[in-house]
PDB file of C-alpha atoms in Angstrom:
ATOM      1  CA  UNK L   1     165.221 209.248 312.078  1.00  0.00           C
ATOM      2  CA  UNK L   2     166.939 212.532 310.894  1.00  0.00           C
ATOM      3  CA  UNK L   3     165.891 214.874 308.492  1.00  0.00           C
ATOM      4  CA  UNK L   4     168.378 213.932 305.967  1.00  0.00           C
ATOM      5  CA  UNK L   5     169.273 210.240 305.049  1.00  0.00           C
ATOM      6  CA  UNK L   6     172.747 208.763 305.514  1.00  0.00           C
ATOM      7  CA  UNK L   7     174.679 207.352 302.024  1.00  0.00           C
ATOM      8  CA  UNK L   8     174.213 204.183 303.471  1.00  0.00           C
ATOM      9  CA  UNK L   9     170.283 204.773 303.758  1.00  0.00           C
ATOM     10  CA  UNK L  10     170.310 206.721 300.034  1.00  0.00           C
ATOM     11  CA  UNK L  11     172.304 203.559 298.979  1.00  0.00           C
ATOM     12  CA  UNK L  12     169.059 201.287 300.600  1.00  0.00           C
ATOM     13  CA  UNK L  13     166.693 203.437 298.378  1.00  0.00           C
ATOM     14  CA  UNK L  14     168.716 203.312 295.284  1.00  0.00           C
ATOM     15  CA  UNK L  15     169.217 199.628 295.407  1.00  0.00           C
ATOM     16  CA  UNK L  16     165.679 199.146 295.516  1.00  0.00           C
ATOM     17  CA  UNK L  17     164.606 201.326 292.540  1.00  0.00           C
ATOM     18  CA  UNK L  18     165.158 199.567 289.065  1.00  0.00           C
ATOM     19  CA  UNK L  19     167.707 201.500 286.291  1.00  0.00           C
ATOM     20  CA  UNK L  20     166.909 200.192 282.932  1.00  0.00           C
ATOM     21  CA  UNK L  21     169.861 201.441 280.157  1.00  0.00           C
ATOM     22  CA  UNK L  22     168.988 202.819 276.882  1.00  0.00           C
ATOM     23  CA  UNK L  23     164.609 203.323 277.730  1.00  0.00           C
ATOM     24  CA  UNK L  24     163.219 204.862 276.452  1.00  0.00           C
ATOM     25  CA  UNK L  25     165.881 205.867 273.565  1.00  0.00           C
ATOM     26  CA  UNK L  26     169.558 204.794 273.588  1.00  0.00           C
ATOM     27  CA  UNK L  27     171.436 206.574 276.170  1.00  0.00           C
ATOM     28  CA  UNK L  28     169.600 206.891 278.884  1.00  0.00           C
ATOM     29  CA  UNK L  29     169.058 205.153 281.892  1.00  0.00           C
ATOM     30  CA  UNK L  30     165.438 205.078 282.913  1.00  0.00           C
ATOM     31  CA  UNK L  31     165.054 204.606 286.914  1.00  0.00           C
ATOM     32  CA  UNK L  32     162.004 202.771 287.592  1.00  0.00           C
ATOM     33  CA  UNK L  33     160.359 203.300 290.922  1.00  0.00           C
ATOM     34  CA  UNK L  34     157.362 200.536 290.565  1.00  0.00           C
ATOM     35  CA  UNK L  35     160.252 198.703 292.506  1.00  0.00           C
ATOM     36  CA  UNK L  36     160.546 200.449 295.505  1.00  0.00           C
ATOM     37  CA  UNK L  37     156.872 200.702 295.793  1.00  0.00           C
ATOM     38  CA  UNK L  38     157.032 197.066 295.451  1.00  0.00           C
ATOM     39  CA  UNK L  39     159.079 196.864 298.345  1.00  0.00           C
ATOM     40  CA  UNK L  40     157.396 197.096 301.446  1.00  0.00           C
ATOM     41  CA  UNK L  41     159.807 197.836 303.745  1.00  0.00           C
ATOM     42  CA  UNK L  42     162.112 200.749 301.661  1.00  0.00           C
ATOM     43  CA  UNK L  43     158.572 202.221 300.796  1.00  0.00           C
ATOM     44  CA  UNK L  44     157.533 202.325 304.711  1.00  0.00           C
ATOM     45  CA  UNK L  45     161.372 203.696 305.005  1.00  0.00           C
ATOM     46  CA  UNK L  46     161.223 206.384 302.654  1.00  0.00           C
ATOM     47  CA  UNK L  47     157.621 207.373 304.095  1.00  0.00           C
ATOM     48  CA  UNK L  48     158.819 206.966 307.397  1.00  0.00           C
ATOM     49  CA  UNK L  49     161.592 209.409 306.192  1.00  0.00           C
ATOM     50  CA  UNK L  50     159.342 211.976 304.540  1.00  0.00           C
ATOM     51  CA  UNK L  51     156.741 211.900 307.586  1.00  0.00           C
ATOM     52  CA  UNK L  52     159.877 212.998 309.970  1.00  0.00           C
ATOM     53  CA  UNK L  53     161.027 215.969 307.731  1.00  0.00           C
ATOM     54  CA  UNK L  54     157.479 217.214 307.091  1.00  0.00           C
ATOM     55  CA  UNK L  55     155.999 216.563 310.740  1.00  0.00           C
ATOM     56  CA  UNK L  56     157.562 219.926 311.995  1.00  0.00           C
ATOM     57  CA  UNK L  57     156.622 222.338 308.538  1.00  0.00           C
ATOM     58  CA  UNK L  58     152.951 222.841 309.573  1.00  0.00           C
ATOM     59  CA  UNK L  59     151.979 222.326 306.324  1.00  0.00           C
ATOM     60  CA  UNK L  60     148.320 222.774 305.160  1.00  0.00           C
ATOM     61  CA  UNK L  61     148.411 220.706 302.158  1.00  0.00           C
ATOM     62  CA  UNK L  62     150.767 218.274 300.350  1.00  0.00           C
ATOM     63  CA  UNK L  63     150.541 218.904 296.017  1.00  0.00           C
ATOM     64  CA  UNK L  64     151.290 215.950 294.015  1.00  0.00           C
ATOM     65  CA  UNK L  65     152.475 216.104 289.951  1.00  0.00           C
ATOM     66  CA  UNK L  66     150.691 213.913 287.801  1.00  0.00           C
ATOM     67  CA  UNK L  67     151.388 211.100 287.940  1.00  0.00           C
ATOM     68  CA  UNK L  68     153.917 209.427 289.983  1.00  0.00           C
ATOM     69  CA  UNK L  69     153.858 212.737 292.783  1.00  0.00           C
ATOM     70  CA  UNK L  70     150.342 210.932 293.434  1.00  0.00           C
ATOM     71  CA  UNK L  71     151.621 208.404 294.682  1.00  0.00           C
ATOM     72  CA  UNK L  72     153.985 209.807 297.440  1.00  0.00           C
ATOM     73  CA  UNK L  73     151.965 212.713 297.633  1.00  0.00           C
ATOM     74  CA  UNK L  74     148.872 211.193 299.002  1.00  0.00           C
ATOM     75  CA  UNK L  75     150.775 208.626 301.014  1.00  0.00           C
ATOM     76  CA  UNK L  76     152.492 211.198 302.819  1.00  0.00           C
ATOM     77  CA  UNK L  77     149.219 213.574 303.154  1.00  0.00           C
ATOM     78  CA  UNK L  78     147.348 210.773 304.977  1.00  0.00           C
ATOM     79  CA  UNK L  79     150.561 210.053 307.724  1.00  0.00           C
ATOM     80  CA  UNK L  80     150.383 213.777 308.073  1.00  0.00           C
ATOM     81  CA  UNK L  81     146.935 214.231 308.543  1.00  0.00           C
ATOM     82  CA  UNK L  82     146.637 217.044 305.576  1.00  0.00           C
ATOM     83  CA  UNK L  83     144.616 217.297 302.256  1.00  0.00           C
ATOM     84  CA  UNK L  84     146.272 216.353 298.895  1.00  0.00           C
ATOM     85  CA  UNK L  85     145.506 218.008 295.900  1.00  0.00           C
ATOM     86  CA  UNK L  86     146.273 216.673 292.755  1.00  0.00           C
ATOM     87  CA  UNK L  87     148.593 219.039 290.342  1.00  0.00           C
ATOM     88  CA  UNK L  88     147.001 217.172 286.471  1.00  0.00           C
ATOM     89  CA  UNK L  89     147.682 217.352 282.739  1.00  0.00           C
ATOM     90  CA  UNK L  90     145.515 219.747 280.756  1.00  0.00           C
ATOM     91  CA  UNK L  91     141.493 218.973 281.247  1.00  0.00           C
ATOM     92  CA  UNK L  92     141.576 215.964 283.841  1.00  0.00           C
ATOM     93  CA  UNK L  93     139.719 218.114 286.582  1.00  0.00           C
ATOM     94  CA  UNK L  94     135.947 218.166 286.311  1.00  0.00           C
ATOM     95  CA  UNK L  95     135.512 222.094 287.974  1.00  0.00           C
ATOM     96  CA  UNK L  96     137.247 225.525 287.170  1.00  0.00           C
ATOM     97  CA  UNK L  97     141.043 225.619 286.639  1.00  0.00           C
ATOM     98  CA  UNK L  98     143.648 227.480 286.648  1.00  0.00           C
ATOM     99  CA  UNK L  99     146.606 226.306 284.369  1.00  0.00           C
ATOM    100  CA  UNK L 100     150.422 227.280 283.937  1.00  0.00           C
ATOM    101  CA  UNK L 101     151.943 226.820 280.739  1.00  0.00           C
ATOM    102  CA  UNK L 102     155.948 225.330 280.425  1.00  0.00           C
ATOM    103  CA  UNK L 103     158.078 224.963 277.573  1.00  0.00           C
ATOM    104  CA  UNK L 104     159.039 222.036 275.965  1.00  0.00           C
ATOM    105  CA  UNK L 105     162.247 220.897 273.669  1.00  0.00           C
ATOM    106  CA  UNK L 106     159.718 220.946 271.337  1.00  0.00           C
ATOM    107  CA  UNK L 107     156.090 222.633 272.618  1.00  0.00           C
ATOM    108  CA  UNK L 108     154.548 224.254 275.546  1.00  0.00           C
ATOM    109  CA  UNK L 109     152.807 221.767 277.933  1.00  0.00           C
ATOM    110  CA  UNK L 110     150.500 222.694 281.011  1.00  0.00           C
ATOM    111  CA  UNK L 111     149.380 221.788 284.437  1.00  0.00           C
ATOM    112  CA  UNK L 112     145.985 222.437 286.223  1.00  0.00           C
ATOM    113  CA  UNK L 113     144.809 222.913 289.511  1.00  0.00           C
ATOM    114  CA  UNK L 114     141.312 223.346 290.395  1.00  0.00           C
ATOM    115  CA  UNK L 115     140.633 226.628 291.433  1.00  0.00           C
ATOM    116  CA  UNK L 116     139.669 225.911 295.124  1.00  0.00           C
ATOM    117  CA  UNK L 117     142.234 223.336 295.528  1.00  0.00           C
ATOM    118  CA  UNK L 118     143.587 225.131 298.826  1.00  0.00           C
ATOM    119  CA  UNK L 119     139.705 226.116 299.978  1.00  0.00           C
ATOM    120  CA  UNK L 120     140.478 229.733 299.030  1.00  0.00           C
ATOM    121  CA  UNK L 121     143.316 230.034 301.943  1.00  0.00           C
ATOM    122  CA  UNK L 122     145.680 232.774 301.632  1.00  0.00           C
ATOM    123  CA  UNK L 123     148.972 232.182 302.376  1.00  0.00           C
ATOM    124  CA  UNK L 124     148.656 227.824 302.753  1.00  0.00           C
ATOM    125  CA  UNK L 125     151.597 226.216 303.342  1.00  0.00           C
ATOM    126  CA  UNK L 126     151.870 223.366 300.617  1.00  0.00           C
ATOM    127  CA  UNK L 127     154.636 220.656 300.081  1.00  0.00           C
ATOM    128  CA  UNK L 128     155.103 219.964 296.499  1.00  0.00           C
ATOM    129  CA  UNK L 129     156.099 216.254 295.907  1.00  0.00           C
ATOM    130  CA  UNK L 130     156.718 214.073 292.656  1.00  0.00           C
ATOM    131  CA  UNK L 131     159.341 211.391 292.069  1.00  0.00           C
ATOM    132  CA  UNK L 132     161.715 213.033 290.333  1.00  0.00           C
ATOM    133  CA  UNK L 133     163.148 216.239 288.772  1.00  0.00           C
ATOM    134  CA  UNK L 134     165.153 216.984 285.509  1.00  0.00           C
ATOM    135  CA  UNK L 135     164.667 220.121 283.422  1.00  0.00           C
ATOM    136  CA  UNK L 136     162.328 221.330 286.173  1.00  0.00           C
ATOM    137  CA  UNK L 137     160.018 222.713 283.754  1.00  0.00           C
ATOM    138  CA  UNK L 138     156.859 220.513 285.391  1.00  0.00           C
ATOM    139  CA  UNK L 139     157.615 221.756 288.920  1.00  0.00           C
ATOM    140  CA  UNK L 140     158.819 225.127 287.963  1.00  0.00           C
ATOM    141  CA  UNK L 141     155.230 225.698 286.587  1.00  0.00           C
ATOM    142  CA  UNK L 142     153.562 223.696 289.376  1.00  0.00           C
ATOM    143  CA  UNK L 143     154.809 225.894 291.990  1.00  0.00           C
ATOM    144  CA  UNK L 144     153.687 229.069 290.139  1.00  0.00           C
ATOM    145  CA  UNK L 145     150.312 227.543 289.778  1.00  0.00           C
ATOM    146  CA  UNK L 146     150.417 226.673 293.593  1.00  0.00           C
ATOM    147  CA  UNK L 147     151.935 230.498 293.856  1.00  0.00           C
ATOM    148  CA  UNK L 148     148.603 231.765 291.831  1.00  0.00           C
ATOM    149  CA  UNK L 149     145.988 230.403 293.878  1.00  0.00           C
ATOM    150  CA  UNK L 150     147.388 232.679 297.279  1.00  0.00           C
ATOM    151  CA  UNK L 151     148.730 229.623 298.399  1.00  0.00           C
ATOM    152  CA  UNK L 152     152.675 229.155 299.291  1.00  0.00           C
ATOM    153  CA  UNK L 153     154.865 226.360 297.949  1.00  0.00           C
ATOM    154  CA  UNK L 154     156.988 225.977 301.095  1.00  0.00           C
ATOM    155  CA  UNK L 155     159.255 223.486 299.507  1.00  0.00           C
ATOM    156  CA  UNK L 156     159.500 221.314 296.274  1.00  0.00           C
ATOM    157  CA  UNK L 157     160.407 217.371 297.587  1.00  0.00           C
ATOM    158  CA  UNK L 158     161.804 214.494 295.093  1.00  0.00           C
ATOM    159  CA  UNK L 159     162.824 211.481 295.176  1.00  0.00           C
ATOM    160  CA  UNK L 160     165.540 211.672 292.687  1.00  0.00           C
ATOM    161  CA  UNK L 161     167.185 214.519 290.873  1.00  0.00           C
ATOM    162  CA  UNK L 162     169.458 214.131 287.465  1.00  0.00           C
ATOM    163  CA  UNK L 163     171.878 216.340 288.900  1.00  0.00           C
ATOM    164  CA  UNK L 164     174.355 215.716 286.039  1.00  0.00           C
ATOM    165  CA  UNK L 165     172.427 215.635 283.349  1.00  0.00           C
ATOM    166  CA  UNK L 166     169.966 218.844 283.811  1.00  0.00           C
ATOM    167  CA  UNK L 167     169.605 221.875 286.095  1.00  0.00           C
ATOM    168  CA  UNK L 168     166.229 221.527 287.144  1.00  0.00           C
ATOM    169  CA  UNK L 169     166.694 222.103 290.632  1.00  0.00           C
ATOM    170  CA  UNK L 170     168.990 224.744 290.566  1.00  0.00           C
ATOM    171  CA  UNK L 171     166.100 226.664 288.486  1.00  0.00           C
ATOM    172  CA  UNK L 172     163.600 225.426 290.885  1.00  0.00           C
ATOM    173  CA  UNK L 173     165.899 226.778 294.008  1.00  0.00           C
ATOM    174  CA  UNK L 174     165.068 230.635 292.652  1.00  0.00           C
ATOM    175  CA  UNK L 175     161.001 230.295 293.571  1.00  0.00           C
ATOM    176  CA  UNK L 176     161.027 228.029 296.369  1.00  0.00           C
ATOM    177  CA  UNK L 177     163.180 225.094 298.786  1.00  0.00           C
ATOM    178  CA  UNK L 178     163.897 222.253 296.931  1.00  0.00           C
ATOM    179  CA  UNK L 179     164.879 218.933 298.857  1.00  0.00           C
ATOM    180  CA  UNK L 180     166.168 215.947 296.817  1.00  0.00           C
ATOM    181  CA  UNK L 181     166.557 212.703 298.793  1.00  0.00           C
ATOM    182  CA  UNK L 182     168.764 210.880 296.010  1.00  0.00           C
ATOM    183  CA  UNK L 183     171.141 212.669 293.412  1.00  0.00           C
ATOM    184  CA  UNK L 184     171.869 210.679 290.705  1.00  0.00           C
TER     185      UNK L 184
END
C-alpha cells in the first residue's frame, strides 16, 4: 500500500461514511463516521493505510482530539507499537494540565493535556490524529499544547477536511504537516 490513497480507494472510504443533509441545522451536511467504523473491512483499510504512512516517521507517540481522534488515535498507536495520549475538553484529566485556549464564533474553548503526557521527553515526535478538520481552531491549539510540553507535532492526520467550506488546514499548514486522506 502507498502512502497516499488512489480516488478509487478515497471513493471506498467515502462510500462507507454516512452524509446526513441539513444536521445538525439546515445546510449542512453532517458526515457520520460510526459507519465506517461499522465496517470492518474499510476500517482495517484505512488502518492498514495509516499504519503504512506512519511505520517509517519514528514517531514516539500518537495524540488523539477528544473525541472521535480517540478512536483512530489509539487504534493506530497499538499497530504501531507507541503510547497514545489523549488531547480532552477542559477538566477530564485527573493530574496536572496544561491547557490552550481557541476561539470560538461565539467563545473561547480549551484543550488539556496532562502535563507528563510525553514522560517529560524533549523533542518527541507525536502524530496528531482526529477525524476531521474545519476551522482548525481544535487542532491549531492542540498542536501548540503538544508544542508546550517540549514535545514536536510532526504532522496533524484527518480523515476528512471541509476544504470548501473553511480553511482549517491551510492555518494548520503554518505550525506543522497536515495530511488529509479525504477532501470533501
Amino acid at each position: 500500500m502507498q502512502n497516499v490513497l488512489t480516488n478509487d480507494e478515497k471513493k471506498y472510504l467515502l462510500n462507507s461514511i454516512r452524509a446526513i443533509k441539513d444536521f445538525p441545522k439546515p445546510g449542512v451536511i453532517f458526515r457520520d463516521i460510526t459507519t465506517l467504523l461499522n465496517n470492518k473491512e474499510a476500517f482495517n483499510f484505512l488502518m492498514d493505510h495509516l499504519e503504512n504512512r506512519y511505520k517509517s516517521y519514528n514517531l514516539d507517540f500518537v495524540s488523539g482530539i477528544e473525541s472521535r481522534g480517540f478512536i483512530f488515535g489509539a487504534a493506530l498507536s497499538a499497530r504501531l507499537r507507541v503510547p497514545f495520549v489523549p488531547i480532552r475538553k477542559p477538566h477530564k484529566l485527573p493530574y496536572i494540565t496544561l491547557s490552550q485556549k481557541y476561539s470560538l464564533e461565539y467563545g473561547v474553548d480549551e484543550v488539556e493535556i496532562h502535563i507528563d503526557a510525553f514522560l517529560n521527553k524533549n523533542d518527541a515526535k507525536v502524530l496528531l490524529i482526529d477525524d476531521l478538520i474545519a476551522t482548525g481552531g481544535t487542532a491549531k491549539a492542540s498542536v501548540e499544547l503538544i508544542n508546550q510540553t517540549k514535545a514536536k507535532c510532526v504532522e496533524a492526520c484527518f480523515l476528512i477536511n471541509l476544504k470548501s467550506e473553511f480553511k482549517g488546514s491551510e492555518i494548520l499548514k503554518n505550525i506543522t504537516k497536515v495530511y488529509s486522506i479525504l477532501e470533501i
